[in-house]
Short mmCIF file of C-alpha atoms in Angstrom, two decimals:
data_model
loop_
_atom_site.label_atom_id
_atom_site.label_comp_id
_atom_site.label_asym_id
_atom_site.label_seq_id
_atom_site.Cartn_x
_atom_site.Cartn_y
_atom_site.Cartn_z
CA MET A 15 -0.56 0.12 -0.30
CA THR A 16 1.83 3.04 -1.05
CA ARG A 17 2.34 6.43 0.87
CA VAL A 18 -0.38 8.55 0.31
CA LYS A 19 -2.86 6.25 0.40
CA HIS A 20 -2.39 4.98 3.73
CA ASP A 21 -2.45 8.50 4.93
CA LEU A 22 -5.44 9.09 3.29
CA ILE A 23 -7.28 6.32 5.38
CA LEU A 24 -5.33 7.09 8.87
CA ARG A 25 -7.72 11.06 7.97
CA ILE A 26 -10.31 9.87 6.88
CA ILE A 27 -10.74 6.90 10.58
CA LYS A 28 -9.70 10.07 12.38
CA THR A 29 -12.66 12.70 11.00
CA LEU A 30 -14.77 9.60 11.43
CA ASP A 31 -13.51 10.43 15.45
CA ALA A 32 -13.97 13.79 15.07
CA VAL A 33 -18.15 12.94 13.82
CA LEU A 34 -19.19 11.30 16.42
CA ILE A 35 -17.57 12.81 19.57
CA THR A 36 -19.47 16.32 17.51
CA VAL A 37 -22.44 13.73 17.72
CA PRO A 38 -23.96 14.02 21.29
CA PHE A 39 -22.35 18.34 21.21
CA ALA A 40 -24.90 18.68 18.75
CA LEU A 41 -28.01 16.83 19.94
CA CYS A 42 -27.70 19.24 23.39
CA TRP A 43 -27.11 22.31 21.99
CA TYR A 44 -30.35 21.66 18.83
CA LEU A 45 -32.49 20.00 22.03
CA TYR A 46 -31.83 21.97 24.87
CA TYR A 47 -29.36 25.05 24.44
CA THR A 48 -31.14 26.63 21.31
CA LYS A 49 -34.25 26.88 23.91
CA HIS A 50 -32.26 28.60 26.30
CA ILE A 51 -30.16 31.21 24.88
CA ALA A 52 -30.72 35.10 24.84
CA SER A 53 -31.44 34.88 21.58
CA PRO A 54 -32.25 31.65 19.53
CA PHE A 55 -29.73 31.13 16.46
CA TYR A 56 -31.60 30.43 12.71
CA ALA A 57 -30.03 27.48 11.08
CA LYS A 58 -26.28 29.12 9.66
CA GLY A 59 -26.40 30.34 13.26
CA ASP A 60 -26.60 26.67 14.71
CA TYR A 61 -24.21 24.64 12.46
CA LEU A 62 -21.85 28.26 13.16
CA VAL A 63 -21.72 26.43 16.70
CA VAL A 64 -21.14 22.96 15.81
CA ALA A 65 -18.71 23.77 13.65
CA LEU A 66 -17.17 25.48 15.97
CA PHE A 67 -16.89 22.10 18.30
CA PHE A 68 -15.40 20.42 15.62
CA VAL A 69 -12.88 22.19 15.67
CA LEU A 70 -11.99 22.12 19.21
CA PHE A 71 -12.41 19.07 19.65
CA ILE A 72 -10.07 18.43 16.19
CA ILE A 73 -7.54 20.89 17.63
CA PHE A 74 -7.58 19.51 21.29
CA GLY A 75 -7.31 16.22 19.85
CA ARG A 76 -3.96 17.12 18.72
CA VAL A 77 -2.09 18.18 21.76
CA TYR A 78 -3.23 15.31 24.20
CA ASP A 79 -2.47 12.38 20.63
CA ALA A 80 -6.25 11.49 20.90
CA PHE A 81 -5.71 9.84 17.60
CA LEU A 82 -3.14 7.79 17.81
CA MET A 83 -4.52 5.08 16.65
CA SER A 84 -1.55 2.34 16.30
CA MET A 85 0.50 4.62 18.78
CA GLN A 86 -0.62 3.89 22.00
CA ARG A 87 -3.14 1.57 24.48
CA ILE A 88 -6.55 1.72 23.48
CA SER A 89 -6.71 3.56 27.60
CA GLU A 90 -4.39 6.14 26.47
CA ILE A 91 -6.96 6.39 23.46
CA VAL A 92 -9.76 7.49 24.98
CA TYR A 93 -7.93 9.45 28.24
CA ALA A 94 -6.57 12.11 25.96
CA GLN A 95 -10.26 12.06 23.81
CA PHE A 96 -11.97 12.28 27.09
CA LEU A 97 -9.28 14.60 27.90
CA ALA A 98 -9.78 16.83 24.71
CA ALA A 99 -13.54 16.87 24.41
CA ALA A 100 -14.38 18.29 28.17
CA VAL A 101 -12.18 20.98 27.38
CA SER A 102 -13.79 21.92 23.84
CA ASP A 103 -16.87 20.63 25.61
CA PHE A 104 -15.74 23.43 29.02
CA ILE A 105 -15.67 25.93 26.49
CA MET A 106 -18.05 25.64 24.39
CA TYR A 107 -20.04 25.91 28.23
CA ILE A 108 -17.95 29.83 28.43
CA VAL A 109 -18.95 30.78 24.49
CA ILE A 110 -23.28 29.83 25.45
CA TRP A 111 -22.66 30.98 28.91
CA LEU A 112 -22.05 34.80 26.54
CA LEU A 113 -24.40 33.62 24.86
CA SER A 114 -27.34 33.33 27.32
CA LYS A 115 -28.93 35.51 30.03
CA HIS A 116 -27.80 33.96 33.14
CA LEU A 117 -25.56 30.37 33.77
CA PRO A 118 -26.77 27.93 32.13
CA ASN A 119 -27.70 24.21 32.87
CA ILE A 120 -24.44 22.54 32.70
CA LEU A 121 -26.25 18.54 32.99
CA PRO A 122 -27.10 18.27 29.66
CA GLY A 123 -23.42 19.14 29.42
CA VAL A 124 -22.47 16.41 31.38
CA ALA A 125 -24.87 14.34 29.36
CA ALA A 126 -22.85 14.82 26.43
CA LEU A 127 -19.25 14.86 27.53
CA ILE A 128 -20.00 10.89 28.96
CA GLY A 129 -21.55 10.40 26.04
CA GLN A 130 -18.69 11.29 24.05
CA VAL A 131 -16.54 9.10 26.19
CA ILE A 132 -18.14 5.72 25.22
CA LEU A 133 -18.32 6.90 21.63
CA ALA A 134 -14.43 7.69 22.02
CA ALA A 135 -14.28 3.83 23.24
CA VAL A 136 -16.54 2.49 21.11
CA TRP A 137 -13.81 4.31 18.41
CA ALA A 138 -10.36 4.25 19.85
CA TYR A 139 -11.76 0.04 20.00
CA ASN A 140 -12.30 -0.40 16.41
CA ALA A 141 -9.72 1.67 15.05
CA ASN A 142 -8.01 0.50 16.74
CA HIS A 143 -7.62 -2.79 15.90
CA ALA A 144 -8.68 -1.59 12.51
CA TYR A 145 -5.85 -0.67 11.48
CA PHE A 146 -4.52 -3.82 12.46
CA LYS A 147 -5.65 -5.37 9.93
CA ILE A 148 -5.76 -3.21 6.97
CA PHE A 149 -1.96 -1.77 8.29
CA PRO A 150 0.34 -5.25 8.35
CA PRO A 151 3.72 -4.14 10.11
CA GLN A 152 6.10 -2.01 8.68
CA ALA A 153 9.95 -3.61 7.69
CA THR A 154 11.84 -1.67 10.89
CA ALA A 155 15.15 -1.03 10.76
CA VAL A 156 17.54 -0.37 13.51
CA ILE A 157 20.80 1.62 12.68
CA TYR A 158 22.75 2.63 16.13
CA ASP A 159 25.66 4.69 16.41
CA ILE A 160 26.40 4.74 20.57
CA ARG A 161 22.60 4.97 21.53
CA GLN A 162 21.87 1.25 21.15
CA GLY A 163 17.84 -0.72 22.51
CA MET A 164 15.58 1.16 20.23
CA GLU A 165 13.80 -2.36 19.53
CA LYS A 166 13.32 -3.22 23.06
CA LEU A 167 11.79 0.23 23.11
CA ILE A 168 9.78 -1.25 20.22
CA GLY A 169 8.87 -4.09 22.23
CA LYS A 170 8.62 -1.91 25.60
CA TYR A 171 6.04 0.71 24.64
CA GLY A 172 3.72 -2.95 22.61
CA LEU A 173 4.77 -0.98 18.70
CA ASP A 174 6.21 -4.42 17.55
CA ASP A 175 2.25 -4.87 16.17
CA LYS A 176 3.22 -1.46 14.03
CA TYR A 177 7.18 -1.72 13.32
CA LYS A 178 8.70 -5.39 13.07
CA VAL A 179 12.88 -5.81 13.82
CA VAL A 180 13.70 -7.58 10.72
CA LEU A 181 17.15 -5.60 11.04
CA THR A 182 19.50 -4.82 13.27
CA ALA A 183 22.91 -2.72 13.14
CA THR A 184 25.48 -0.13 13.68
CA ALA A 185 25.99 2.78 11.28
CA ASP A 186 29.40 1.88 10.07
CA GLU A 187 28.01 -1.81 9.00
CA CYS A 188 25.03 0.17 7.02
CA ILE A 189 27.11 2.52 4.96
CA ALA A 190 29.13 -0.32 3.76
CA ASN A 191 26.55 -1.26 2.15
CA LEU A 192 23.17 0.80 2.12
CA ALA A 193 21.43 -1.74 -0.30
CA MET A 194 20.59 -3.81 3.28
CA LEU A 195 18.17 -0.96 3.71
CA ASP A 196 16.22 -2.02 0.54
CA GLY A 197 13.13 -4.07 1.50
CA VAL A 198 12.16 -2.15 5.09
CA SER A 199 10.19 0.98 4.75
CA THR A 200 10.57 2.26 8.09
CA VAL A 201 14.53 3.41 9.92
CA PHE A 202 15.15 4.52 13.45
CA MET A 203 18.49 5.68 13.33
CA SER A 204 19.87 6.48 16.84
CA GLY A 205 23.86 8.41 17.91
CA ILE A 206 24.34 8.55 14.51
CA HIS A 207 26.71 11.42 14.32
CA SER A 208 25.78 13.89 11.60
CA HIS A 209 27.98 12.62 8.41
CA ASP A 210 27.54 9.24 8.67
CA ARG A 211 23.41 9.93 9.88
CA ASN A 212 23.63 12.49 6.56
CA VAL A 213 24.90 9.50 4.01
CA ILE A 214 22.02 7.30 5.00
CA LEU A 215 19.18 9.71 5.92
CA LYS A 216 20.00 10.08 1.96
CA TYR A 217 19.32 6.71 0.89
CA CYS A 218 16.08 6.95 3.05
CA VAL A 219 14.71 9.51 1.53
CA GLU A 220 15.92 8.77 -2.33
CA ASN A 221 14.18 5.36 -1.59
CA ASN A 222 11.09 6.65 -0.07
CA ILE A 223 12.36 5.45 3.14
CA GLY A 224 10.17 6.39 6.17
CA THR A 225 13.08 7.13 8.88
CA PHE A 226 12.97 8.09 12.42
CA VAL A 227 16.10 10.12 14.08
CA ILE A 228 17.00 10.76 17.74
CA PRO A 229 17.82 14.52 17.22
CA ARG A 230 21.41 15.19 19.14
CA ILE A 231 22.55 18.35 20.81
CA GLY A 232 23.48 20.48 17.21
CA ASP A 233 19.78 19.29 15.71
CA THR A 234 18.83 21.12 17.84
CA ILE A 235 19.97 24.30 17.47
CA MET A 236 20.25 24.20 13.83
CA SER A 237 16.27 23.88 13.82
CA GLY A 238 15.76 27.06 16.04
CA ALA A 239 18.23 29.19 12.69
CA TYR A 240 16.73 32.32 10.54
CA PRO A 241 16.72 31.09 7.17
CA MET A 242 18.10 34.15 4.31
CA HIS A 243 19.95 34.63 2.35
CA MET A 244 24.14 36.31 1.84
CA PHE A 245 25.70 36.55 -1.40
CA HIS A 246 23.67 35.39 -3.38
CA LEU A 247 24.26 31.78 -1.35
CA PRO A 248 21.26 30.68 1.35
CA MET A 249 22.01 31.15 5.02
CA LEU A 250 20.75 30.06 8.13
CA LYS A 251 21.60 32.41 10.83
CA VAL A 252 22.09 31.40 14.69
CA GLY A 253 22.54 32.45 17.93
CA ARG A 254 21.51 32.75 21.12
CA TYR A 255 18.18 31.81 22.37
CA HIS A 256 16.84 36.03 21.17
CA PRO A 257 12.21 36.16 21.21
CA GLN A 258 10.87 39.09 19.92
CA PRO A 259 9.89 41.64 21.96
CA GLU A 260 6.34 40.95 21.57
CA TYR A 261 6.38 37.29 22.78
CA LEU A 262 7.43 37.95 26.08
CA PHE A 263 5.22 40.61 26.75
CA ILE A 264 2.11 38.57 26.31
CA LYS A 265 4.42 35.56 28.02
CA ARG A 266 4.85 37.15 30.98
CA LEU A 267 0.86 38.78 30.74
CA LEU A 268 -0.38 35.45 30.81
CA ASP A 269 2.14 33.93 33.59
CA ILE A 270 0.36 36.99 35.62
CA VAL A 271 -3.11 36.90 34.68
CA ILE A 272 -2.93 32.99 34.98
CA SER A 273 -1.23 32.62 38.20
CA ALA A 274 -2.99 35.48 39.87
CA VAL A 275 -6.44 33.70 39.34
CA ALA A 276 -4.83 30.10 40.02
CA LEU A 277 -4.74 31.58 43.28
CA VAL A 278 -7.07 32.42 44.00
CA VAL A 279 -9.05 29.14 42.75
CA LEU A 280 -6.27 27.05 44.63
CA SER A 281 -6.53 28.54 47.90
CA PRO A 282 -9.36 26.03 49.21
CA ILE A 283 -7.04 23.01 48.13
CA PHE A 284 -3.83 24.92 49.77
CA LEU A 285 -5.57 26.04 52.82
CA ILE A 286 -6.46 21.98 53.29
CA THR A 287 -2.46 20.92 52.32
CA ALA A 288 -0.94 22.81 55.06
CA ILE A 289 -2.95 21.66 57.90
CA SER A 290 -2.43 18.29 56.85
CA ILE A 291 1.44 18.55 56.45
CA LYS A 292 1.38 20.65 59.18
CA ALA A 293 -1.09 18.31 61.45
CA THR A 294 1.50 15.16 59.92
CA ASP A 295 4.77 16.17 61.83
CA HIS A 296 4.82 20.10 63.38
CA GLY A 297 6.86 20.78 61.00
CA PRO A 298 7.06 23.96 58.66
CA VAL A 299 3.96 23.44 56.04
CA PHE A 300 6.86 25.25 53.06
CA TYR A 301 10.49 24.67 51.33
CA LYS A 302 12.40 26.72 49.86
CA GLN A 303 15.20 25.63 47.18
CA ILE A 304 17.24 27.76 45.41
CA ARG A 305 17.84 27.30 41.92
CA LEU A 306 18.46 28.56 38.56
CA THR A 307 16.93 30.35 36.85
CA LYS A 308 17.84 32.66 32.64
CA ASP A 309 21.59 33.03 33.00
CA GLY A 310 22.21 31.65 35.77
CA LYS A 311 20.22 33.66 38.09
CA GLU A 312 19.31 32.20 41.94
CA PHE A 313 15.49 32.04 43.63
CA GLY A 314 14.35 30.67 45.67
CA ILE A 315 11.21 28.02 44.51
CA LEU A 316 8.55 27.10 46.78
CA LYS A 317 7.12 24.49 47.63
CA PHE A 318 4.70 22.70 49.99
CA ARG A 319 7.26 19.91 52.39
CA SER A 320 6.89 16.66 51.10
CA MET A 321 9.63 15.50 52.88
CA ARG A 322 11.03 14.78 56.25
CA VAL A 323 12.68 18.20 57.53
CA ASP A 324 15.63 16.36 58.08
CA ALA A 325 15.82 15.06 54.34
CA GLU A 326 19.23 16.24 54.09
CA LYS A 327 20.49 17.34 57.89
CA ASP A 328 24.08 15.70 55.69
CA GLY A 329 23.84 19.52 53.38
CA VAL A 330 25.07 16.98 50.01
CA ALA A 331 22.25 18.04 47.60
CA ARG A 332 20.74 14.77 46.17
CA LEU A 333 18.01 13.74 43.98
CA SER A 334 14.79 12.14 44.85
CA SER A 335 14.78 8.36 44.23
CA GLY A 336 10.80 8.68 43.45
CA ASP A 337 8.32 6.59 45.65
CA HIS A 338 10.48 5.06 47.48
CA ASP A 339 12.34 7.72 49.04
CA ASP A 340 12.55 6.59 52.73
CA ARG A 341 12.62 10.62 53.30
CA ILE A 342 8.61 11.07 52.43
CA THR A 343 6.41 12.10 54.53
CA PRO A 344 3.08 10.07 53.48
CA VAL A 345 1.12 13.26 53.51
CA GLY A 346 4.02 13.97 50.52
CA LYS A 347 2.85 10.35 48.90
CA VAL A 348 -0.38 12.14 48.21
CA ILE A 349 0.72 15.62 46.87
CA ARG A 350 2.92 14.60 44.85
CA ALA A 351 1.19 12.22 43.05
CA CYS A 352 -0.94 14.93 42.54
CA ARG A 353 1.54 16.85 41.55
CA ILE A 354 -0.22 19.68 44.32
CA ASP A 355 3.94 19.80 45.95
CA GLU A 356 4.61 22.59 43.13
CA LEU A 357 1.14 24.60 43.26
CA PRO A 358 3.02 27.18 45.93
CA GLN A 359 5.25 27.98 42.67
CA LEU A 360 2.46 29.87 40.88
CA VAL A 361 3.15 32.27 43.84
CA ASN A 362 6.82 32.58 41.78
CA ILE A 363 5.50 32.59 38.82
CA LEU A 364 3.24 36.69 40.14
CA LYS A 365 7.06 37.44 40.72
CA GLY A 366 8.40 36.70 38.03
CA GLU A 367 10.84 34.71 39.41
CA LEU A 368 9.80 31.79 36.77
CA SER A 369 7.25 31.39 33.75
CA ILE A 370 3.87 28.62 34.06
CA VAL A 371 6.65 27.67 30.45
CA GLY A 372 9.57 27.28 30.56
CA PRO A 373 13.17 24.45 30.85
CA ARG A 374 12.33 23.58 34.77
CA PRO A 375 14.71 25.23 37.14
CA GLU A 376 17.10 22.83 38.35
CA ARG A 377 19.67 23.45 41.88
CA PRO A 378 22.87 24.94 41.53
CA GLU A 379 25.16 22.41 43.11
CA ILE A 380 23.44 19.14 40.68
CA ALA A 381 23.07 21.41 37.87
CA ALA A 382 27.16 21.85 38.31
CA GLN A 383 27.75 17.95 38.43
CA TYR A 384 25.72 18.05 34.51
CA CYS A 385 27.71 20.93 33.22
CA GLY A 386 31.06 18.49 34.73
CA GLU A 387 29.67 16.01 32.25
CA MET A 388 27.72 17.58 28.99
CA PRO A 389 29.25 20.89 29.71
CA GLU A 390 25.58 21.94 27.42
CA PHE A 391 23.23 21.58 29.97
CA SER A 392 23.89 25.36 30.55
CA LEU A 393 22.40 26.39 27.56
CA ARG A 394 19.14 25.46 28.83
CA LEU A 395 19.52 28.55 30.72
CA GLN A 396 19.19 30.25 27.50
CA ALA A 397 15.60 31.17 28.58
CA LYS A 398 13.81 31.29 32.46
CA ALA A 399 13.06 28.38 34.38
CA GLY A 400 9.04 27.31 33.77
CA LEU A 401 6.54 26.12 36.47
CA THR A 402 5.97 23.29 33.30
CA GLY A 403 8.10 21.70 30.04
CA TYR A 404 8.56 19.75 27.24
CA ALA A 405 10.58 17.23 28.87
CA GLN A 406 7.67 17.64 31.74
CA ILE A 407 5.43 16.61 29.28
CA TYR A 408 7.38 14.37 26.53
CA GLY A 409 9.80 12.87 29.47
CA LYS A 410 9.67 10.78 32.34
CA TYR A 411 10.92 12.01 36.56
CA ASN A 412 14.25 10.21 35.68
CA THR A 413 14.62 10.58 31.93
CA THR A 414 17.76 10.82 31.31
CA PRO A 415 19.31 14.39 32.26
CA TYR A 416 20.46 14.64 28.57
CA ASP A 417 16.72 14.19 26.37
CA LYS A 418 15.82 16.52 28.74
CA LEU A 419 18.58 18.59 28.18
CA VAL A 420 17.57 18.42 24.28
CA MET A 421 14.07 18.37 24.54
CA ASP A 422 14.66 21.87 26.69
CA LEU A 423 16.08 22.60 23.41
CA MET A 424 14.11 22.03 21.28
CA TYR A 425 11.27 24.32 23.39
CA ILE A 426 13.83 26.73 23.50
CA ALA A 427 14.92 26.95 19.67
CA HIS A 428 10.77 28.09 18.62
CA PRO A 429 9.48 30.36 20.79
CA SER A 430 5.56 30.68 19.88
CA ILE A 431 3.00 31.42 21.96
CA VAL A 432 0.48 28.17 20.30
CA GLU A 433 3.52 25.89 21.53
CA ASP A 434 3.73 27.41 25.99
CA LEU A 435 -0.59 26.97 24.86
CA LYS A 436 -0.14 23.57 23.82
CA ILE A 437 2.37 22.49 26.76
CA MET A 438 -0.04 24.32 29.41
CA PHE A 439 -2.88 22.30 27.68
CA ALA A 440 -0.84 18.87 27.54
CA THR A 441 0.50 18.89 31.51
CA VAL A 442 -3.06 18.78 32.25
CA LYS A 443 -2.35 15.11 30.68
CA ILE A 444 -0.54 14.11 32.10
CA LEU A 445 -1.43 15.27 35.62
CA PHE A 446 -3.11 11.67 36.60
CA MET A 447 -0.85 9.17 34.67
CA PRO A 448 2.29 8.18 36.43
CA GLU A 449 4.22 6.77 33.62
CA SER A 450 5.01 10.18 33.88
CA ILE A 451 6.74 10.09 36.78
CA GLU A 452 7.59 6.29 36.65
CA GLY A 453 11.73 5.57 36.72
CA ILE A 454 13.40 4.71 33.73
CA SER A 455 13.98 0.60 33.10
CA GLU A 456 16.75 -1.05 32.79
CA GLY A 457 16.01 -1.51 28.63
CA GLN A 458 15.93 2.62 28.92
CA THR A 459 19.09 3.02 29.64
CA THR A 460 20.74 1.28 27.32
CA ALA A 461 18.70 3.21 24.65
CA MET A 462 18.90 7.34 26.02
CA SER A 463 21.81 6.99 27.46
CA GLY A 464 23.54 10.69 27.12
CA GLU A 465 26.81 10.91 24.15
CA ASN A 466 28.44 13.48 22.89
CA ASN A 467 28.56 15.40 20.67
#
């Protein structure tokens, strides 16, 4: 089957999903809300409202990866679809509120959401099974140099039904005989130096072989290059992180508005958490720790205390070992699992010490250790640190420092309000996903270890 036909079938299946999820909202709108808004619409207005929901669901479906029927478990697809539908329904509820004389009844909207979740589950199950019935596993090659174990990750994440690894070879072996790639439809390149990678990549493009490349630090820096012409030659201008003033202004405005509103809305959670921490061991409620932000500037990050008061009595800074760390208090385990321990950082955001989105701030002592192993780690300090970030959304709690650095540099290379908003919304997805905080397994450690450039 050609790649064009493959993509067309996928687009049809995904569009069918968006239509199915729109149906409960449309019924809710036509059967209830049209009769209770201030100025009932005629047909065209009704069509526009339903179309708005359709578009919103597609947008947030992409944010939450709700359409990846072949890349995720069915439960993950349903969860992502639920989030996309819930956010879209909420926005439409606000729109309906603005059109009404009073706060509209939310129950019809809740009923629509329940119907959407049921349809999402039906679609996810059938789409997932239909995909693997229509499309056989792709013959796949894994070409590696420093980083090994990609074939183990394919199996670990349940993607062996999509990618059937028929060839594993080193970059040197592949370059010596590029014809070994003939017959495969997908290639994964892992930890290959730029010269060797480019030779293989050009061969793959020439022969219409889909290619996945794990980027290196230099790749992420180059991805933010500005294309231009000079001396009648094509040029790529590369420089330090220097976003437009308008971007920085809007980003700071969003930080102030969102953090202020969140502090007010979440104040009951603050109160309950503070009482629980105090009642557990009578120690301080908050914990202040020195972290690094833009250009290496130090600031005191504020958190709810989740560990014993004497957690670092020897004065040595050390990372948490996860849920099994015996320094974590009973209340600490709960607030860490729900990310509540991070909420006081809204104060840091309001003060301008932190942003909502940006590379996570690291402790000076630990940052110094990382810089000793890979000097490029300091490149994270080009941008203001954030409460959430690219590495937090797409990485895991113990993702290696090298890979977190690459993710952060991918964010820094493309400053955008749209990207910031996407990360904010995507953060909601990981709040209730234990996979986002679990440690790296033995197989992942091999495949995702750092390397020198």
